[in-house]
C-alpha cells in the first residue's frame, strides 16, 4: 500500500483580467477518477490544501455535459460529496513529504488562483521532483508547478516535458480572452517543454518521475501511469 498526497486548490473563485471573479474550484473528474483508481488498488489518500480548507468543487464539473451524461455525472458527484478524504484535508504547511510515496494535483481553474503562487505547495512539489517521487498533475493542475522554485530562483521542473490545458482548449472553452494569463504560455516561459495533443482528447506525457495529463479526459490514463510507477 502506498500513501498518495493530493495537493488541491482551496480557491472557489478565479480572478479574471478585468478584476471580476469567476466561480471555480477543482474539476471533479480530475480528482475523482484518480481517487477511484488509487483506492481500488489499495492505496491510501490524504488531501492537503492551502490553510486546510475543504477543497471546493467547480459546479460546472458536476454537470451531465461535463461527464458524458447524467449517469456518470451522478457517480462523480457522489464521490466528490461523500469521499471522506475530500472533506477532511490537512494544511499544505503541515505536510511532511517523507510520509508519502506519490503526489497528485487535480486541475480546475482554482490552482491558477492559489497553488500557482503558494509557497507550501511549491516546496512540496520541489521536494517531490528532486527526490524522484512520482508526481502526477492534470489539466490546470500544472499551474502549481509554477510555484516550485528552488533557492536560487530556478524552476524545479524546468526542462521537463509535460502537457497541460492548452491555449487552444482555453480559447474553445471561452476563457482565453478573459484570463490574466494562459497556462501553456506561463509554463513555457518557466522553462518547461509543453507538448500539445488534440483538444479535449486524452493525452498524457511521462518524463522521468513526472506524469502530466492535458485535460479532464486524461485523468484516467494519468492515474494508470502513476499506478505503474508505484508498481
mmCIF file of C-alpha atoms in Angstrom:
data_model
loop_
_atom_site.group_PDB
_atom_site.id
_atom_site.type_symbol
_atom_site.label_atom_id
_atom_site.label_comp_id
_atom_site.label_asym_id
_atom_site.label_seq_id
_atom_site.Cartn_x
_atom_site.Cartn_y
_atom_site.Cartn_z
ATOM 1 C CA UNK A 1 0.000 0.000 0.000
ATOM 2 C CA UNK A 2 1.263 3.431 -0.955
ATOM 3 C CA UNK A 3 0.347 6.780 0.585
ATOM 4 C CA UNK A 4 -0.613 9.353 -2.029
ATOM 5 C CA UNK A 5 -0.856 13.069 -1.307
ATOM 6 C CA UNK A 6 -3.484 15.032 -3.230
ATOM 7 C CA UNK A 7 -2.440 18.695 -3.416
ATOM 8 C CA UNK A 8 -5.716 20.518 -4.085
ATOM 9 C CA UNK A 9 -6.945 24.066 -4.515
ATOM 10 C CA UNK A 10 -8.775 25.955 -1.797
ATOM 11 C CA UNK A 11 -9.988 28.671 -4.193
ATOM 12 C CA UNK A 12 -13.632 28.880 -5.204
ATOM 13 C CA UNK A 13 -13.109 31.938 -7.413
ATOM 14 C CA UNK A 14 -10.714 32.725 -10.273
ATOM 15 C CA UNK A 15 -9.777 36.390 -10.737
ATOM 16 C CA UNK A 16 -10.071 37.427 -14.375
ATOM 17 C CA UNK A 17 -8.084 40.096 -16.200
ATOM 18 C CA UNK A 18 -10.758 42.751 -15.581
ATOM 19 C CA UNK A 19 -10.805 42.001 -11.855
ATOM 20 C CA UNK A 20 -14.101 40.135 -11.848
ATOM 21 C CA UNK A 21 -14.413 36.755 -10.141
ATOM 22 C CA UNK A 22 -15.333 33.569 -11.963
ATOM 23 C CA UNK A 23 -16.715 30.665 -9.880
ATOM 24 C CA UNK A 24 -14.258 27.787 -9.841
ATOM 25 C CA UNK A 25 -12.671 25.115 -7.638
ATOM 26 C CA UNK A 26 -11.230 21.720 -8.563
ATOM 27 C CA UNK A 27 -12.560 19.903 -11.635
ATOM 28 C CA UNK A 28 -14.382 16.905 -10.208
ATOM 29 C CA UNK A 29 -13.282 14.130 -12.567
ATOM 30 C CA UNK A 30 -9.633 15.114 -12.264
ATOM 31 C CA UNK A 31 -9.766 14.270 -8.585
ATOM 32 C CA UNK A 32 -12.422 11.540 -8.623
ATOM 33 C CA UNK A 33 -11.059 9.339 -11.434
ATOM 34 C CA UNK A 34 -7.575 9.084 -9.860
ATOM 35 C CA UNK A 35 -9.150 8.734 -6.397
ATOM 36 C CA UNK A 36 -11.200 5.752 -7.535
ATOM 37 C CA UNK A 37 -8.234 4.141 -9.312
ATOM 38 C CA UNK A 38 -5.870 4.588 -6.372
ATOM 39 C CA UNK A 39 -8.395 3.359 -3.789
ATOM 40 C CA UNK A 40 -9.248 0.327 -5.941
ATOM 41 C CA UNK A 41 -5.537 -0.523 -5.982
ATOM 42 C CA UNK A 42 -5.489 -0.413 -2.180
ATOM 43 C CA UNK A 43 -3.638 2.853 -1.704
ATOM 44 C CA UNK A 44 -4.222 5.476 0.979
ATOM 45 C CA UNK A 45 -5.022 9.092 0.097
ATOM 46 C CA UNK A 46 -4.512 12.301 2.063
ATOM 47 C CA UNK A 47 -5.769 15.640 0.758
ATOM 48 C CA UNK A 48 -3.880 18.856 1.517
ATOM 49 C CA UNK A 49 -4.966 22.417 0.673
ATOM 50 C CA UNK A 50 -3.846 25.955 1.497
ATOM 51 C CA UNK A 51 -4.866 26.511 5.104
ATOM 52 C CA UNK A 52 -6.526 23.098 5.306
ATOM 53 C CA UNK A 53 -9.794 24.381 3.826
ATOM 54 C CA UNK A 54 -12.159 21.860 2.256
ATOM 55 C CA UNK A 55 -11.418 21.940 -1.474
ATOM 56 C CA UNK A 56 -14.366 23.452 -3.351
ATOM 57 C CA UNK A 57 -15.625 21.548 -6.374
ATOM 58 C CA UNK A 58 -16.354 23.530 -9.532
ATOM 59 C CA UNK A 59 -20.106 23.232 -10.006
ATOM 60 C CA UNK A 60 -19.664 23.188 -13.780
ATOM 61 C CA UNK A 61 -17.658 19.970 -13.483
ATOM 62 C CA UNK A 62 -20.627 18.160 -11.935
ATOM 63 C CA UNK A 63 -22.938 18.709 -14.906
ATOM 64 C CA UNK A 64 -24.073 15.915 -17.225
ATOM 65 C CA UNK A 65 -22.466 17.805 -20.116
ATOM 66 C CA UNK A 66 -19.070 17.667 -18.422
ATOM 67 C CA UNK A 67 -19.347 13.970 -17.603
ATOM 68 C CA UNK A 68 -20.748 12.305 -20.697
ATOM 69 C CA UNK A 69 -24.295 12.095 -19.434
ATOM 70 C CA UNK A 70 -26.381 12.071 -16.250
ATOM 71 C CA UNK A 71 -25.374 8.600 -15.046
ATOM 72 C CA UNK A 72 -21.663 9.316 -14.909
ATOM 73 C CA UNK A 73 -22.334 12.816 -13.564
ATOM 74 C CA UNK A 74 -24.263 11.300 -10.661
ATOM 75 C CA UNK A 75 -21.368 8.934 -9.896
ATOM 76 C CA UNK A 76 -18.793 11.718 -9.993
ATOM 77 C CA UNK A 77 -20.958 13.935 -7.787
ATOM 78 C CA UNK A 78 -21.472 11.128 -5.289
ATOM 79 C CA UNK A 79 -17.743 10.534 -4.857
ATOM 80 C CA UNK A 80 -16.968 14.264 -4.642
ATOM 81 C CA UNK A 81 -19.636 14.725 -1.983
ATOM 82 C CA UNK A 82 -19.046 11.581 0.094
ATOM 83 C CA UNK A 83 -15.341 10.675 -0.092
ATOM 84 C CA UNK A 84 -14.096 11.351 3.419
ATOM 85 C CA UNK A 85 -10.643 12.447 2.274
ATOM 86 C CA UNK A 86 -12.001 15.414 0.309
ATOM 87 C CA UNK A 87 -13.775 16.724 3.388
ATOM 88 C CA UNK A 88 -11.007 16.320 5.982
ATOM 89 C CA UNK A 89 -7.912 17.920 4.423
ATOM 90 C CA UNK A 90 -4.738 18.897 6.190
ATOM 91 C CA UNK A 91 -2.927 22.186 5.584
ATOM 92 C CA UNK A 92 -0.161 22.198 2.983
ATOM 93 C CA UNK A 93 2.082 23.783 5.602
ATOM 94 C CA UNK A 94 1.749 20.643 7.728
ATOM 95 C CA UNK A 95 2.810 18.194 5.012
ATOM 96 C CA UNK A 96 5.901 16.097 5.690
ATOM 97 C CA UNK A 97 6.665 14.716 2.264
ATOM 98 C CA UNK A 98 8.713 11.801 3.580
ATOM 99 C CA UNK A 99 5.455 10.291 4.825
ATOM 100 C CA UNK A 100 4.178 9.862 1.250
ATOM 101 C CA UNK A 101 5.008 7.824 -1.839
ATOM 102 C CA UNK A 102 3.482 9.985 -4.586
ATOM 103 C CA UNK A 103 1.804 13.338 -5.213
ATOM 104 C CA UNK A 104 -1.253 14.067 -7.373
ATOM 105 C CA UNK A 105 -2.508 17.539 -8.346
ATOM 106 C CA UNK A 106 -6.001 17.839 -9.897
ATOM 107 C CA UNK A 107 -6.910 20.833 -12.020
ATOM 108 C CA UNK A 108 -9.792 23.225 -12.446
ATOM 109 C CA UNK A 109 -9.112 26.956 -12.610
ATOM 110 C CA UNK A 110 -8.676 27.003 -8.819
ATOM 111 C CA UNK A 111 -4.948 26.149 -8.925
ATOM 112 C CA UNK A 112 -4.362 29.188 -11.164
ATOM 113 C CA UNK A 113 -5.677 31.348 -8.314
ATOM 114 C CA UNK A 114 -3.860 29.848 -5.327
ATOM 115 C CA UNK A 115 -1.470 26.942 -5.969
ATOM 116 C CA UNK A 116 0.382 28.857 -8.704
ATOM 117 C CA UNK A 117 1.712 31.212 -6.013
ATOM 118 C CA UNK A 118 1.516 29.021 -2.899
ATOM 119 C CA UNK A 119 4.921 28.619 -1.227
ATOM 120 C CA UNK A 120 3.981 25.454 0.672
ATOM 121 C CA UNK A 121 2.682 23.754 -2.459
ATOM 122 C CA UNK A 122 5.803 24.869 -4.290
ATOM 123 C CA UNK A 123 8.018 23.435 -1.530
ATOM 124 C CA UNK A 124 6.216 20.087 -1.672
ATOM 125 C CA UNK A 125 6.430 19.824 -5.444
ATOM 126 C CA UNK A 126 10.069 20.874 -5.475
ATOM 127 C CA UNK A 127 10.974 18.242 -2.876
ATOM 128 C CA UNK A 128 8.970 15.626 -4.742
ATOM 129 C CA UNK A 129 10.613 16.107 -8.122
ATOM 130 C CA UNK A 130 14.091 16.322 -6.584
ATOM 131 C CA UNK A 131 13.586 13.082 -4.667
ATOM 132 C CA UNK A 132 12.357 11.145 -7.693
ATOM 133 C CA UNK A 133 8.915 10.643 -6.162
ATOM 134 C CA UNK A 134 6.157 10.090 -8.747
ATOM 135 C CA UNK A 135 4.234 13.315 -9.381
ATOM 136 C CA UNK A 136 1.020 13.328 -11.436
ATOM 137 C CA UNK A 137 -0.594 16.600 -12.482
ATOM 138 C CA UNK A 138 -3.588 17.123 -14.760
ATOM 139 C CA UNK A 139 -5.224 19.879 -16.840
ATOM 140 C CA UNK A 140 -4.880 23.233 -14.973
ATOM 141 C CA UNK A 141 -3.073 21.441 -12.129
ATOM 142 C CA UNK A 142 0.311 22.235 -13.707
ATOM 143 C CA UNK A 143 -0.272 25.820 -12.576
ATOM 144 C CA UNK A 144 1.000 24.511 -9.233
ATOM 145 C CA UNK A 145 4.356 23.745 -10.840
ATOM 146 C CA UNK A 146 4.904 27.483 -11.300
ATOM 147 C CA UNK A 147 5.462 27.870 -7.548
ATOM 148 C CA UNK A 148 8.092 25.121 -7.482
ATOM 149 C CA UNK A 149 11.102 27.427 -7.400
ATOM 150 C CA UNK A 150 14.466 26.455 -5.909
ATOM 151 C CA UNK A 151 16.554 28.510 -3.510
ATOM 152 C CA UNK A 152 18.485 30.081 -6.399
ATOM 153 C CA UNK A 153 15.296 31.151 -8.165
ATOM 154 C CA UNK A 154 15.278 28.390 -10.785
ATOM 155 C CA UNK A 155 12.126 26.447 -11.633
ATOM 156 C CA UNK A 156 12.408 22.906 -10.287
ATOM 157 C CA UNK A 157 10.528 21.489 -13.304
ATOM 158 C CA UNK A 158 12.424 23.463 -15.969
ATOM 159 C CA UNK A 159 13.497 21.104 -18.733
ATOM 160 C CA UNK A 160 10.742 18.577 -18.056
ATOM 161 C CA UNK A 161 8.470 17.521 -20.902
ATOM 162 C CA UNK A 162 4.880 17.956 -19.795
ATOM 163 C CA UNK A 163 1.397 18.652 -21.059
ATOM 164 C CA UNK A 164 -1.323 20.880 -19.645
ATOM 165 C CA UNK A 165 -4.592 22.566 -20.612
ATOM 166 C CA UNK A 166 -3.671 24.308 -23.835
ATOM 167 C CA UNK A 167 -4.208 27.810 -25.190
ATOM 168 C CA UNK A 168 -6.428 26.283 -27.874
ATOM 169 C CA UNK A 169 -8.575 24.496 -25.299
ATOM 170 C CA UNK A 170 -8.850 27.640 -23.175
ATOM 171 C CA UNK A 171 -9.971 29.523 -26.279
ATOM 172 C CA UNK A 172 -12.512 26.846 -27.184
ATOM 173 C CA UNK A 173 -13.848 26.952 -23.619
ATOM 174 C CA UNK A 174 -14.372 30.713 -23.972
ATOM 175 C CA UNK A 175 -11.927 31.767 -21.271
ATOM 176 C CA UNK A 176 -8.719 32.728 -23.091
ATOM 177 C CA UNK A 177 -9.622 36.352 -23.726
ATOM 178 C CA UNK A 178 -10.746 36.821 -20.121
ATOM 179 C CA UNK A 179 -7.731 35.300 -18.344
ATOM 180 C CA UNK A 180 -4.901 37.256 -16.738
ATOM 181 C CA UNK A 181 -2.518 34.695 -18.186
ATOM 182 C CA UNK A 182 -2.634 31.422 -20.067
ATOM 183 C CA UNK A 183 -1.226 28.266 -18.541
ATOM 184 C CA UNK A 184 0.580 26.954 -21.612
ATOM 185 C CA UNK A 185 2.346 30.296 -22.056
ATOM 186 C CA UNK A 186 3.364 30.641 -18.414
ATOM 187 C CA UNK A 187 4.724 27.080 -18.216
ATOM 188 C CA UNK A 188 6.735 27.604 -21.397
ATOM 189 C CA UNK A 189 8.147 30.844 -20.018
ATOM 190 C CA UNK A 190 9.198 28.951 -16.879
ATOM 191 C CA UNK A 191 11.332 26.613 -18.970
ATOM 192 C CA UNK A 192 9.074 23.578 -19.249
ATOM 193 C CA UNK A 193 8.504 21.878 -22.603
ATOM 194 C CA UNK A 194 4.738 21.721 -23.159
ATOM 195 C CA UNK A 195 3.567 19.051 -25.598
ATOM 196 C CA UNK A 196 0.134 19.597 -27.120
ATOM 197 C CA UNK A 197 -2.343 16.907 -28.179
ATOM 198 C CA UNK A 198 -5.770 17.102 -29.779
ATOM 199 C CA UNK A 199 -8.168 19.415 -27.924
ATOM 200 C CA UNK A 200 -10.128 17.658 -25.185
ATOM 201 C CA UNK A 201 -8.811 14.208 -26.187
ATOM 202 C CA UNK A 202 -6.786 12.065 -23.758
ATOM 203 C CA UNK A 203 -3.087 12.981 -23.834
ATOM 204 C CA UNK A 204 -0.502 12.042 -21.202
ATOM 205 C CA UNK A 205 3.216 12.811 -21.059
ATOM 206 C CA UNK A 206 5.671 10.906 -18.858
ATOM 207 C CA UNK A 207 9.148 12.364 -18.280
ATOM 208 C CA UNK A 208 11.176 10.662 -15.591
ATOM 209 C CA UNK A 209 9.053 10.797 -12.400
ATOM 210 C CA UNK A 210 6.635 13.441 -13.701
ATOM 211 C CA UNK A 211 3.307 12.422 -15.265
ATOM 212 C CA UNK A 212 1.042 15.075 -16.755
ATOM 213 C CA UNK A 213 -2.382 14.995 -18.415
ATOM 214 C CA UNK A 214 -3.682 17.651 -20.810
ATOM 215 C CA UNK A 215 -7.372 17.840 -19.889
ATOM 216 C CA UNK A 216 -10.196 16.116 -17.967
ATOM 217 C CA UNK A 217 -10.277 13.217 -20.442
ATOM 218 C CA UNK A 218 -6.660 12.465 -19.485
ATOM 219 C CA UNK A 219 -7.455 11.827 -15.813
ATOM 220 C CA UNK A 220 -7.955 8.066 -16.090
ATOM 221 C CA UNK A 221 -4.902 7.384 -18.274
ATOM 222 C CA UNK A 222 -2.830 9.619 -15.982
ATOM 223 C CA UNK A 223 -3.893 7.591 -12.938
ATOM 224 C CA UNK A 224 -2.917 4.388 -14.742
ATOM 225 C CA UNK A 225 0.574 5.754 -15.387
ATOM 226 C CA UNK A 226 1.011 6.718 -11.733
ATOM 227 C CA UNK A 227 -0.057 3.231 -10.658
ATOM 228 C CA UNK A 228 2.641 1.801 -12.936
ATOM 229 C CA UNK A 229 5.229 3.966 -11.180
ATOM 230 C CA UNK A 230 4.057 2.643 -7.804
ATOM 231 C CA UNK A 231 4.476 -0.899 -9.074
#
